[in-house]
């Protein structure tokens, strides 16, 4: 008889799975063998989903999965499957929905208990090894769920079927939101959200606070269009300013952490995700047009530097994430005691002794205290909003920059958090799009140049890494840790988006054709009536869990459904083909009424739906203009409802809708003179 009593994760490539290869738990990776074993032994499945940089995944791993007694009970009573959510996003998405049903929330680690046919009969997240006042211990939970599986089969089966049916039907009520016109105006949406504003600290709601990147990007675009009242716009700017001053932004290296654990954006959950860096850059590139502050420009440049130095593989794709923990302690790498802060600045001081002479101010500006704002007297580095007038001077900001440089030198001497070196296709495509936004919208030449260097490396590296197969049969591979993968919506949508953005900055028609071909593939394989599916229809039978509808709400990153709507509307004018949008009308109608029930969680949908169809325009102009600096400096005035197309037939330019051309002229100077905003110098 084949021995199945061992941990099978040693041969995996996923960093997350390899973190658990020495557990006494007899882990299986996801696959038919584990599912068959569950049926043969008539055991429920314990499905544990997480990712390598997840702090609470580490905690549960240390407390429970290394515990011999807990492992023995798991091995005796469950088939234990460990899944990296970055390798299998559809599995994670499906059981996250089940978690919301059972507990009202989701997250990681995800702890799902399934029948052998994969229907969930209970799903939660982190459970402590020892019971707390508001949490059952993991051991007690295991005993109860094992007992229920064997002794309360009818109840368990009923719960599992109810959860399965609810996920299939969807959580949101089907009633429609009433409004006039094609979509509510931006000011109306912001007015409704005013009741949730944190007027003191910026943002919306209470802690924990997530930087709702797509929502802020939508708000900035509407402000740039001049259709947001001043009071509403001021809250958006204040919110982003507080994020940039807070500890959620890595003040020392650049980049942004996942979310803030407090209302003031001071203490973050420290892991850094690639998709967050992409979304951060997109927001900052447009913020720089409205708020051209060193705070913003430094954040863009430092984030680009962080990506280039710490997140770029030698094969020219980006890593997926960096851990929250180093040396087994959350945030240790990123934080400083008061003495460490002072010593770091003194060691890096120059002949003018500017840092030591201004030490009292710097301690105050950076919110450094003896007791700290984190664990064990440690301080998360942030900038005090109360002192902004002091450091928002040329002399003050130069001191801030010197202090950050000194702290970075100190951090380089520490043991850094682990970097998950897997590449994920959809996240890399999002980064390409983000870099293209920096190149289009940021008006600072060195920043555009830094973005361009990474952009050019990624275009080549990402093609080699994630596009597999021969001409005519190419496919996207989701992750570098798997030789093959299911065709996921997120990969194909964000690939299409990246192809369009590359075309708009290069004029290379290959990318334009790739964009159209990918849209057609998505239409054929992912759209099923009014639903857009998580994986391609030709992969329906490859897994036992349902191929569910993809949400139009933003989750860890912007919704691919909403991005797809934007892309089809842009494609309609680029290819002068209104059918591309007409084919999506039923989906657009349904998404509209879904997202208006919670607009702050649907920023990408707001970006996709705010404008009427006739607001979308294509700008056809000579490809040769791409080589002219004056053109590069001018295209930042055109928001995404304008699509650039190129020709090589003289100097004629024109602006058209999907059905007719409305404006035209000859030469780049005429183009700029005709279209530049009033009062704007050339």
PDB file of C-alpha atoms in Angstrom, residues 268-488:
ATOM      1  CA  UNK A 268       0.916  49.834   8.597  1.00  0.00           C
ATOM      2  CA  UNK A 269       0.574  46.149   7.989  1.00  0.00           C
ATOM      3  CA  UNK A 270       4.112  46.020   6.661  1.00  0.00           C
ATOM      4  CA  UNK A 271       4.058  43.654   3.701  1.00  0.00           C
ATOM      5  CA  UNK A 272       4.537  45.213   0.291  1.00  0.00           C
ATOM      6  CA  UNK A 273       2.635  43.870  -2.711  1.00  0.00           C
ATOM      7  CA  UNK A 274       3.574  44.548  -6.330  1.00  0.00           C
ATOM      8  CA  UNK A 275       0.005  45.389  -7.331  1.00  0.00           C
ATOM      9  CA  UNK A 276      -0.137  48.052  -4.610  1.00  0.00           C
ATOM     10  CA  UNK A 277       3.031  49.662  -5.948  1.00  0.00           C
ATOM     11  CA  UNK A 278       1.467  49.774  -9.425  1.00  0.00           C
ATOM     12  CA  UNK A 279      -1.760  51.313  -8.167  1.00  0.00           C
ATOM     13  CA  UNK A 280       0.210  53.782  -5.999  1.00  0.00           C
ATOM     14  CA  UNK A 281       2.165  54.997  -9.039  1.00  0.00           C
ATOM     15  CA  UNK A 282      -1.006  55.438 -11.087  1.00  0.00           C
ATOM     16  CA  UNK A 283      -2.575  57.621  -8.406  1.00  0.00           C
ATOM     17  CA  UNK A 284       0.582  59.646  -7.815  1.00  0.00           C
ATOM     18  CA  UNK A 285       1.137  60.320 -11.511  1.00  0.00           C
ATOM     19  CA  UNK A 286      -2.243  62.075 -11.725  1.00  0.00           C
ATOM     20  CA  UNK A 287      -1.943  63.645  -8.285  1.00  0.00           C
ATOM     21  CA  UNK A 288       1.261  65.305  -9.506  1.00  0.00           C
ATOM     22  CA  UNK A 289      -0.773  67.299 -12.039  1.00  0.00           C
ATOM     23  CA  UNK A 290      -3.022  68.744  -9.327  1.00  0.00           C
ATOM     24  CA  UNK A 291      -0.597  68.909  -6.428  1.00  0.00           C
ATOM     25  CA  UNK A 292       2.941  69.369  -7.810  1.00  0.00           C
ATOM     26  CA  UNK A 293       4.648  69.052  -4.445  1.00  0.00           C
ATOM     27  CA  UNK A 294       8.049  67.549  -3.542  1.00  0.00           C
ATOM     28  CA  UNK A 295       6.045  65.212  -1.296  1.00  0.00           C
ATOM     29  CA  UNK A 296       4.419  63.733  -4.404  1.00  0.00           C
ATOM     30  CA  UNK A 297       7.406  63.806  -6.759  1.00  0.00           C
ATOM     31  CA  UNK A 298       9.718  62.242  -4.170  1.00  0.00           C
ATOM     32  CA  UNK A 299       7.152  59.494  -3.527  1.00  0.00           C
ATOM     33  CA  UNK A 300       7.021  58.670  -7.244  1.00  0.00           C
ATOM     34  CA  UNK A 301      10.786  58.712  -7.699  1.00  0.00           C
ATOM     35  CA  UNK A 302      11.487  56.732  -4.527  1.00  0.00           C
ATOM     36  CA  UNK A 303       8.883  54.116  -5.426  1.00  0.00           C
ATOM     37  CA  UNK A 304      10.453  53.707  -8.867  1.00  0.00           C
ATOM     38  CA  UNK A 305      13.859  53.377  -7.208  1.00  0.00           C
ATOM     39  CA  UNK A 306      12.469  50.785  -4.790  1.00  0.00           C
ATOM     40  CA  UNK A 307      11.021  48.734  -7.664  1.00  0.00           C
ATOM     41  CA  UNK A 308      14.254  48.975  -9.651  1.00  0.00           C
ATOM     42  CA  UNK A 309      16.538  48.016  -6.766  1.00  0.00           C
ATOM     43  CA  UNK A 310      14.463  45.549  -4.761  1.00  0.00           C
ATOM     44  CA  UNK A 311      11.642  44.189  -6.917  1.00  0.00           C
ATOM     45  CA  UNK A 312      13.164  43.585 -10.352  1.00  0.00           C
ATOM     46  CA  UNK A 313      14.400  40.110 -11.277  1.00  0.00           C
ATOM     47  CA  UNK A 314      17.533  39.749 -13.375  1.00  0.00           C
ATOM     48  CA  UNK A 315      15.278  38.256 -16.071  1.00  0.00           C
ATOM     49  CA  UNK A 316      13.344  41.541 -16.132  1.00  0.00           C
ATOM     50  CA  UNK A 317      10.062  40.786 -14.457  1.00  0.00           C
ATOM     51  CA  UNK A 318       8.944  42.044 -11.056  1.00  0.00           C
ATOM     52  CA  UNK A 319       8.789  39.983  -7.887  1.00  0.00           C
ATOM     53  CA  UNK A 320       5.388  39.563  -6.261  1.00  0.00           C
ATOM     54  CA  UNK A 321       5.860  40.744  -2.678  1.00  0.00           C
ATOM     55  CA  UNK A 322       8.033  41.479   0.326  1.00  0.00           C
ATOM     56  CA  UNK A 323       7.373  40.152   3.801  1.00  0.00           C
ATOM     57  CA  UNK A 324       6.161  42.098   6.828  1.00  0.00           C
ATOM     58  CA  UNK A 325       8.537  40.224   9.136  1.00  0.00           C
ATOM     59  CA  UNK A 326      12.292  40.079   9.481  1.00  0.00           C
ATOM     60  CA  UNK A 327      14.122  37.977  12.048  1.00  0.00           C
ATOM     61  CA  UNK A 328      10.683  36.666  12.998  1.00  0.00           C
ATOM     62  CA  UNK A 329       9.420  40.088  14.108  1.00  0.00           C
ATOM     63  CA  UNK A 330       6.795  42.123  12.288  1.00  0.00           C
ATOM     64  CA  UNK A 331       8.027  45.554  11.189  1.00  0.00           C
ATOM     65  CA  UNK A 332      11.483  45.203  12.765  1.00  0.00           C
ATOM     66  CA  UNK A 333      13.306  46.113   9.545  1.00  0.00           C
ATOM     67  CA  UNK A 334      11.255  49.277   9.015  1.00  0.00           C
ATOM     68  CA  UNK A 335      11.197  50.783  12.521  1.00  0.00           C
ATOM     69  CA  UNK A 336      13.584  52.698  14.795  1.00  0.00           C
ATOM     70  CA  UNK A 337      13.901  53.428  18.475  1.00  0.00           C
ATOM     71  CA  UNK A 338      14.565  57.059  19.312  1.00  0.00           C
ATOM     72  CA  UNK A 339      18.227  56.287  19.990  1.00  0.00           C
ATOM     73  CA  UNK A 340      18.568  54.361  16.714  1.00  0.00           C
ATOM     74  CA  UNK A 341      17.049  57.281  14.831  1.00  0.00           C
ATOM     75  CA  UNK A 342      19.471  59.773  16.399  1.00  0.00           C
ATOM     76  CA  UNK A 343      22.499  57.518  15.928  1.00  0.00           C
ATOM     77  CA  UNK A 344      21.622  56.875  12.274  1.00  0.00           C
ATOM     78  CA  UNK A 345      21.424  60.578  11.511  1.00  0.00           C
ATOM     79  CA  UNK A 346      24.605  61.418  13.435  1.00  0.00           C
ATOM     80  CA  UNK A 347      26.602  58.716  11.626  1.00  0.00           C
ATOM     81  CA  UNK A 348      25.494  60.000   8.222  1.00  0.00           C
ATOM     82  CA  UNK A 349      25.981  63.678   8.986  1.00  0.00           C
ATOM     83  CA  UNK A 350      28.153  65.730   6.668  1.00  0.00           C
ATOM     84  CA  UNK A 351      30.673  68.465   7.399  1.00  0.00           C
ATOM     85  CA  UNK A 352      27.998  71.114   7.836  1.00  0.00           C
ATOM     86  CA  UNK A 353      26.448  68.971  10.625  1.00  0.00           C
ATOM     87  CA  UNK A 354      23.008  69.929   9.314  1.00  0.00           C
ATOM     88  CA  UNK A 355      21.348  66.810  10.727  1.00  0.00           C
ATOM     89  CA  UNK A 356      22.803  67.033  14.227  1.00  0.00           C
ATOM     90  CA  UNK A 357      22.181  70.769  14.441  1.00  0.00           C
ATOM     91  CA  UNK A 358      18.524  70.236  13.497  1.00  0.00           C
ATOM     92  CA  UNK A 359      18.034  67.009  15.449  1.00  0.00           C
ATOM     93  CA  UNK A 360      15.261  68.328  17.683  1.00  0.00           C
ATOM     94  CA  UNK A 361      13.259  69.461  14.677  1.00  0.00           C
ATOM     95  CA  UNK A 362      13.834  66.210  12.804  1.00  0.00           C
ATOM     96  CA  UNK A 363      12.714  64.148  15.804  1.00  0.00           C
ATOM     97  CA  UNK A 364       9.567  66.243  15.930  1.00  0.00           C
ATOM     98  CA  UNK A 365       8.946  66.215  12.177  1.00  0.00           C
ATOM     99  CA  UNK A 366       9.327  62.426  11.952  1.00  0.00           C
ATOM    100  CA  UNK A 367       7.103  61.699  14.979  1.00  0.00           C
ATOM    101  CA  UNK A 368       9.924  59.973  16.887  1.00  0.00           C
ATOM    102  CA  UNK A 369       9.324  59.413  20.625  1.00  0.00           C
ATOM    103  CA  UNK A 370      10.963  57.501  23.454  1.00  0.00           C
ATOM    104  CA  UNK A 371       7.929  55.272  23.932  1.00  0.00           C
ATOM    105  CA  UNK A 372       7.473  54.733  20.188  1.00  0.00           C
ATOM    106  CA  UNK A 373       4.281  54.324  18.197  1.00  0.00           C
ATOM    107  CA  UNK A 374       4.754  50.590  17.617  1.00  0.00           C
ATOM    108  CA  UNK A 375       5.951  47.621  19.677  1.00  0.00           C
ATOM    109  CA  UNK A 376       8.840  47.735  22.172  1.00  0.00           C
ATOM    110  CA  UNK A 377       9.628  51.419  21.863  1.00  0.00           C
ATOM    111  CA  UNK A 378       9.937  51.227  18.075  1.00  0.00           C
ATOM    112  CA  UNK A 379       8.798  54.070  15.835  1.00  0.00           C
ATOM    113  CA  UNK A 380       7.247  53.745  12.404  1.00  0.00           C
ATOM    114  CA  UNK A 381       8.782  56.632  10.472  1.00  0.00           C
ATOM    115  CA  UNK A 382       6.185  59.156   9.361  1.00  0.00           C
ATOM    116  CA  UNK A 383       5.923  62.908   8.815  1.00  0.00           C
ATOM    117  CA  UNK A 384       3.881  64.981  11.239  1.00  0.00           C
ATOM    118  CA  UNK A 385       1.093  66.897   9.449  1.00  0.00           C
ATOM    119  CA  UNK A 386       1.213  69.447  12.287  1.00  0.00           C
ATOM    120  CA  UNK A 387       4.749  70.416  11.279  1.00  0.00           C
ATOM    121  CA  UNK A 388       4.125  70.615   7.536  1.00  0.00           C
ATOM    122  CA  UNK A 389       4.680  74.366   7.363  1.00  0.00           C
ATOM    123  CA  UNK A 390       8.122  73.883   8.895  1.00  0.00           C
ATOM    124  CA  UNK A 391       9.432  71.181   6.563  1.00  0.00           C
ATOM    125  CA  UNK A 392       7.593  72.324   3.416  1.00  0.00           C
ATOM    126  CA  UNK A 393      10.360  74.855   2.745  1.00  0.00           C
ATOM    127  CA  UNK A 394      13.398  74.380   0.530  1.00  0.00           C
ATOM    128  CA  UNK A 395      15.692  74.131   3.565  1.00  0.00           C
ATOM    129  CA  UNK A 396      13.308  71.971   5.552  1.00  0.00           C
ATOM    130  CA  UNK A 397      12.682  69.500   2.716  1.00  0.00           C
ATOM    131  CA  UNK A 398      16.396  69.177   2.063  1.00  0.00           C
ATOM    132  CA  UNK A 399      16.809  68.139   5.712  1.00  0.00           C
ATOM    133  CA  UNK A 400      13.968  65.623   5.331  1.00  0.00           C
ATOM    134  CA  UNK A 401      15.687  64.104   2.307  1.00  0.00           C
ATOM    135  CA  UNK A 402      19.036  63.897   4.108  1.00  0.00           C
ATOM    136  CA  UNK A 403      17.426  62.255   7.117  1.00  0.00           C
ATOM    137  CA  UNK A 404      15.673  59.672   4.947  1.00  0.00           C
ATOM    138  CA  UNK A 405      18.953  58.919   3.189  1.00  0.00           C
ATOM    139  CA  UNK A 406      20.648  58.389   6.570  1.00  0.00           C
ATOM    140  CA  UNK A 407      17.891  56.026   7.707  1.00  0.00           C
ATOM    141  CA  UNK A 408      18.150  54.080   4.461  1.00  0.00           C
ATOM    142  CA  UNK A 409      21.887  53.609   5.007  1.00  0.00           C
ATOM    143  CA  UNK A 410      21.099  52.223   8.452  1.00  0.00           C
ATOM    144  CA  UNK A 411      18.414  49.906   7.111  1.00  0.00           C
ATOM    145  CA  UNK A 412      20.827  48.460   4.572  1.00  0.00           C
ATOM    146  CA  UNK A 413      22.849  47.084   7.501  1.00  0.00           C
ATOM    147  CA  UNK A 414      19.847  45.108   8.771  1.00  0.00           C
ATOM    148  CA  UNK A 415      18.528  41.696   7.800  1.00  0.00           C
ATOM    149  CA  UNK A 416      15.798  42.521   5.269  1.00  0.00           C
ATOM    150  CA  UNK A 417      12.384  40.901   5.003  1.00  0.00           C
ATOM    151  CA  UNK A 418      12.103  37.987   2.609  1.00  0.00           C
ATOM    152  CA  UNK A 419      11.199  38.795  -0.994  1.00  0.00           C
ATOM    153  CA  UNK A 420       8.931  36.334  -2.779  1.00  0.00           C
ATOM    154  CA  UNK A 421      10.747  35.990  -6.088  1.00  0.00           C
ATOM    155  CA  UNK A 422       7.851  34.525  -8.023  1.00  0.00           C
ATOM    156  CA  UNK A 423       6.546  36.566 -10.910  1.00  0.00           C
ATOM    157  CA  UNK A 424       2.797  36.884 -11.429  1.00  0.00           C
ATOM    158  CA  UNK A 425       1.589  37.779 -14.896  1.00  0.00           C
ATOM    159  CA  UNK A 426      -1.361  40.035 -14.056  1.00  0.00           C
ATOM    160  CA  UNK A 427       0.607  41.978 -11.457  1.00  0.00           C
ATOM    161  CA  UNK A 428       3.471  42.594 -13.892  1.00  0.00           C
ATOM    162  CA  UNK A 429       1.034  43.776 -16.548  1.00  0.00           C
ATOM    163  CA  UNK A 430      -0.428  46.207 -14.006  1.00  0.00           C
ATOM    164  CA  UNK A 431       3.071  47.533 -13.354  1.00  0.00           C
ATOM    165  CA  UNK A 432       3.649  48.136 -17.074  1.00  0.00           C
ATOM    166  CA  UNK A 433       0.410  50.125 -17.206  1.00  0.00           C
ATOM    167  CA  UNK A 434       1.399  52.100 -14.109  1.00  0.00           C
ATOM    168  CA  UNK A 435       4.801  52.970 -15.553  1.00  0.00           C
ATOM    169  CA  UNK A 436       3.122  54.154 -18.740  1.00  0.00           C
ATOM    170  CA  UNK A 437       0.963  56.474 -16.627  1.00  0.00           C
ATOM    171  CA  UNK A 438       4.048  57.936 -14.970  1.00  0.00           C
ATOM    172  CA  UNK A 439       5.611  58.465 -18.399  1.00  0.00           C
ATOM    173  CA  UNK A 440       2.472  60.174 -19.717  1.00  0.00           C
ATOM    174  CA  UNK A 441       1.328  62.271 -16.761  1.00  0.00           C
ATOM    175  CA  UNK A 442       4.368  63.154 -14.666  1.00  0.00           C
ATOM    176  CA  UNK A 443       5.937  66.404 -15.848  1.00  0.00           C
ATOM    177  CA  UNK A 444       9.391  65.832 -14.289  1.00  0.00           C
ATOM    178  CA  UNK A 445      11.838  64.540 -16.894  1.00  0.00           C
ATOM    179  CA  UNK A 446      14.141  62.527 -14.554  1.00  0.00           C
ATOM    180  CA  UNK A 447      11.106  60.745 -13.121  1.00  0.00           C
ATOM    181  CA  UNK A 448       9.811  59.932 -16.608  1.00  0.00           C
ATOM    182  CA  UNK A 449      13.255  58.651 -17.509  1.00  0.00           C
ATOM    183  CA  UNK A 450      13.412  56.396 -14.441  1.00  0.00           C
ATOM    184  CA  UNK A 451       9.977  54.978 -15.273  1.00  0.00           C
ATOM    185  CA  UNK A 452      10.982  54.473 -18.906  1.00  0.00           C
ATOM    186  CA  UNK A 453      14.039  52.414 -17.956  1.00  0.00           C
ATOM    187  CA  UNK A 454      11.955  49.965 -15.932  1.00  0.00           C
ATOM    188  CA  UNK A 455       9.183  50.013 -18.559  1.00  0.00           C
ATOM    189  CA  UNK A 456      11.569  49.000 -21.351  1.00  0.00           C
ATOM    190  CA  UNK A 457      13.059  46.188 -19.296  1.00  0.00           C
ATOM    191  CA  UNK A 458       9.666  44.839 -18.305  1.00  0.00           C
ATOM    192  CA  UNK A 459       8.257  44.786 -21.836  1.00  0.00           C
ATOM    193  CA  UNK A 460      10.946  42.368 -22.963  1.00  0.00           C
ATOM    194  CA  UNK A 461      11.202  40.398 -19.727  1.00  0.00           C
ATOM    195  CA  UNK A 462       7.484  39.946 -19.245  1.00  0.00           C
ATOM    196  CA  UNK A 463       7.039  38.659 -22.791  1.00  0.00           C
ATOM    197  CA  UNK A 464       9.743  36.041 -22.299  1.00  0.00           C
ATOM    198  CA  UNK A 465       8.460  35.053 -18.879  1.00  0.00           C
ATOM    199  CA  UNK A 466       4.684  34.880 -19.171  1.00  0.00           C
ATOM    200  CA  UNK A 467       3.863  34.293 -22.853  1.00  0.00           C
ATOM    201  CA  UNK A 468       4.158  30.638 -23.807  1.00  0.00           C
ATOM    202  CA  UNK A 469       3.567  28.634 -26.979  1.00  0.00           C
ATOM    203  CA  UNK A 470       4.137  29.173 -30.673  1.00  0.00           C
ATOM    204  CA  UNK A 471       2.617  31.815 -32.949  1.00  0.00           C
ATOM    205  CA  UNK A 472      -1.082  31.147 -33.392  1.00  0.00           C
ATOM    206  CA  UNK A 473      -1.308  29.234 -30.130  1.00  0.00           C
ATOM    207  CA  UNK A 474       0.145  31.608 -27.581  1.00  0.00           C
ATOM    208  CA  UNK A 475      -1.132  31.573 -24.000  1.00  0.00           C
ATOM    209  CA  UNK A 476      -0.386  33.383 -20.782  1.00  0.00           C
ATOM    210  CA  UNK A 477       1.208  31.534 -17.902  1.00  0.00           C
ATOM    211  CA  UNK A 478       0.006  32.984 -14.600  1.00  0.00           C
ATOM    212  CA  UNK A 479       3.105  32.468 -12.463  1.00  0.00           C
ATOM    213  CA  UNK A 480       6.776  31.595 -12.709  1.00  0.00           C
ATOM    214  CA  UNK A 481       6.307  28.823 -10.134  1.00  0.00           C
ATOM    215  CA  UNK A 482       4.051  26.757 -12.424  1.00  0.00           C
ATOM    216  CA  UNK A 483       4.916  25.461 -15.881  1.00  0.00           C
ATOM    217  CA  UNK A 484       1.290  25.863 -16.906  1.00  0.00           C
ATOM    218  CA  UNK A 485      -1.849  27.385 -15.445  1.00  0.00           C
ATOM    219  CA  UNK A 486      -5.509  27.912 -16.088  1.00  0.00           C
ATOM    220  CA  UNK A 487      -6.390  30.909 -18.278  1.00  0.00           C
ATOM    221  CA  UNK A 488      -7.408  33.553 -15.744  1.00  0.00           C
TER     222      UNK A 488
END
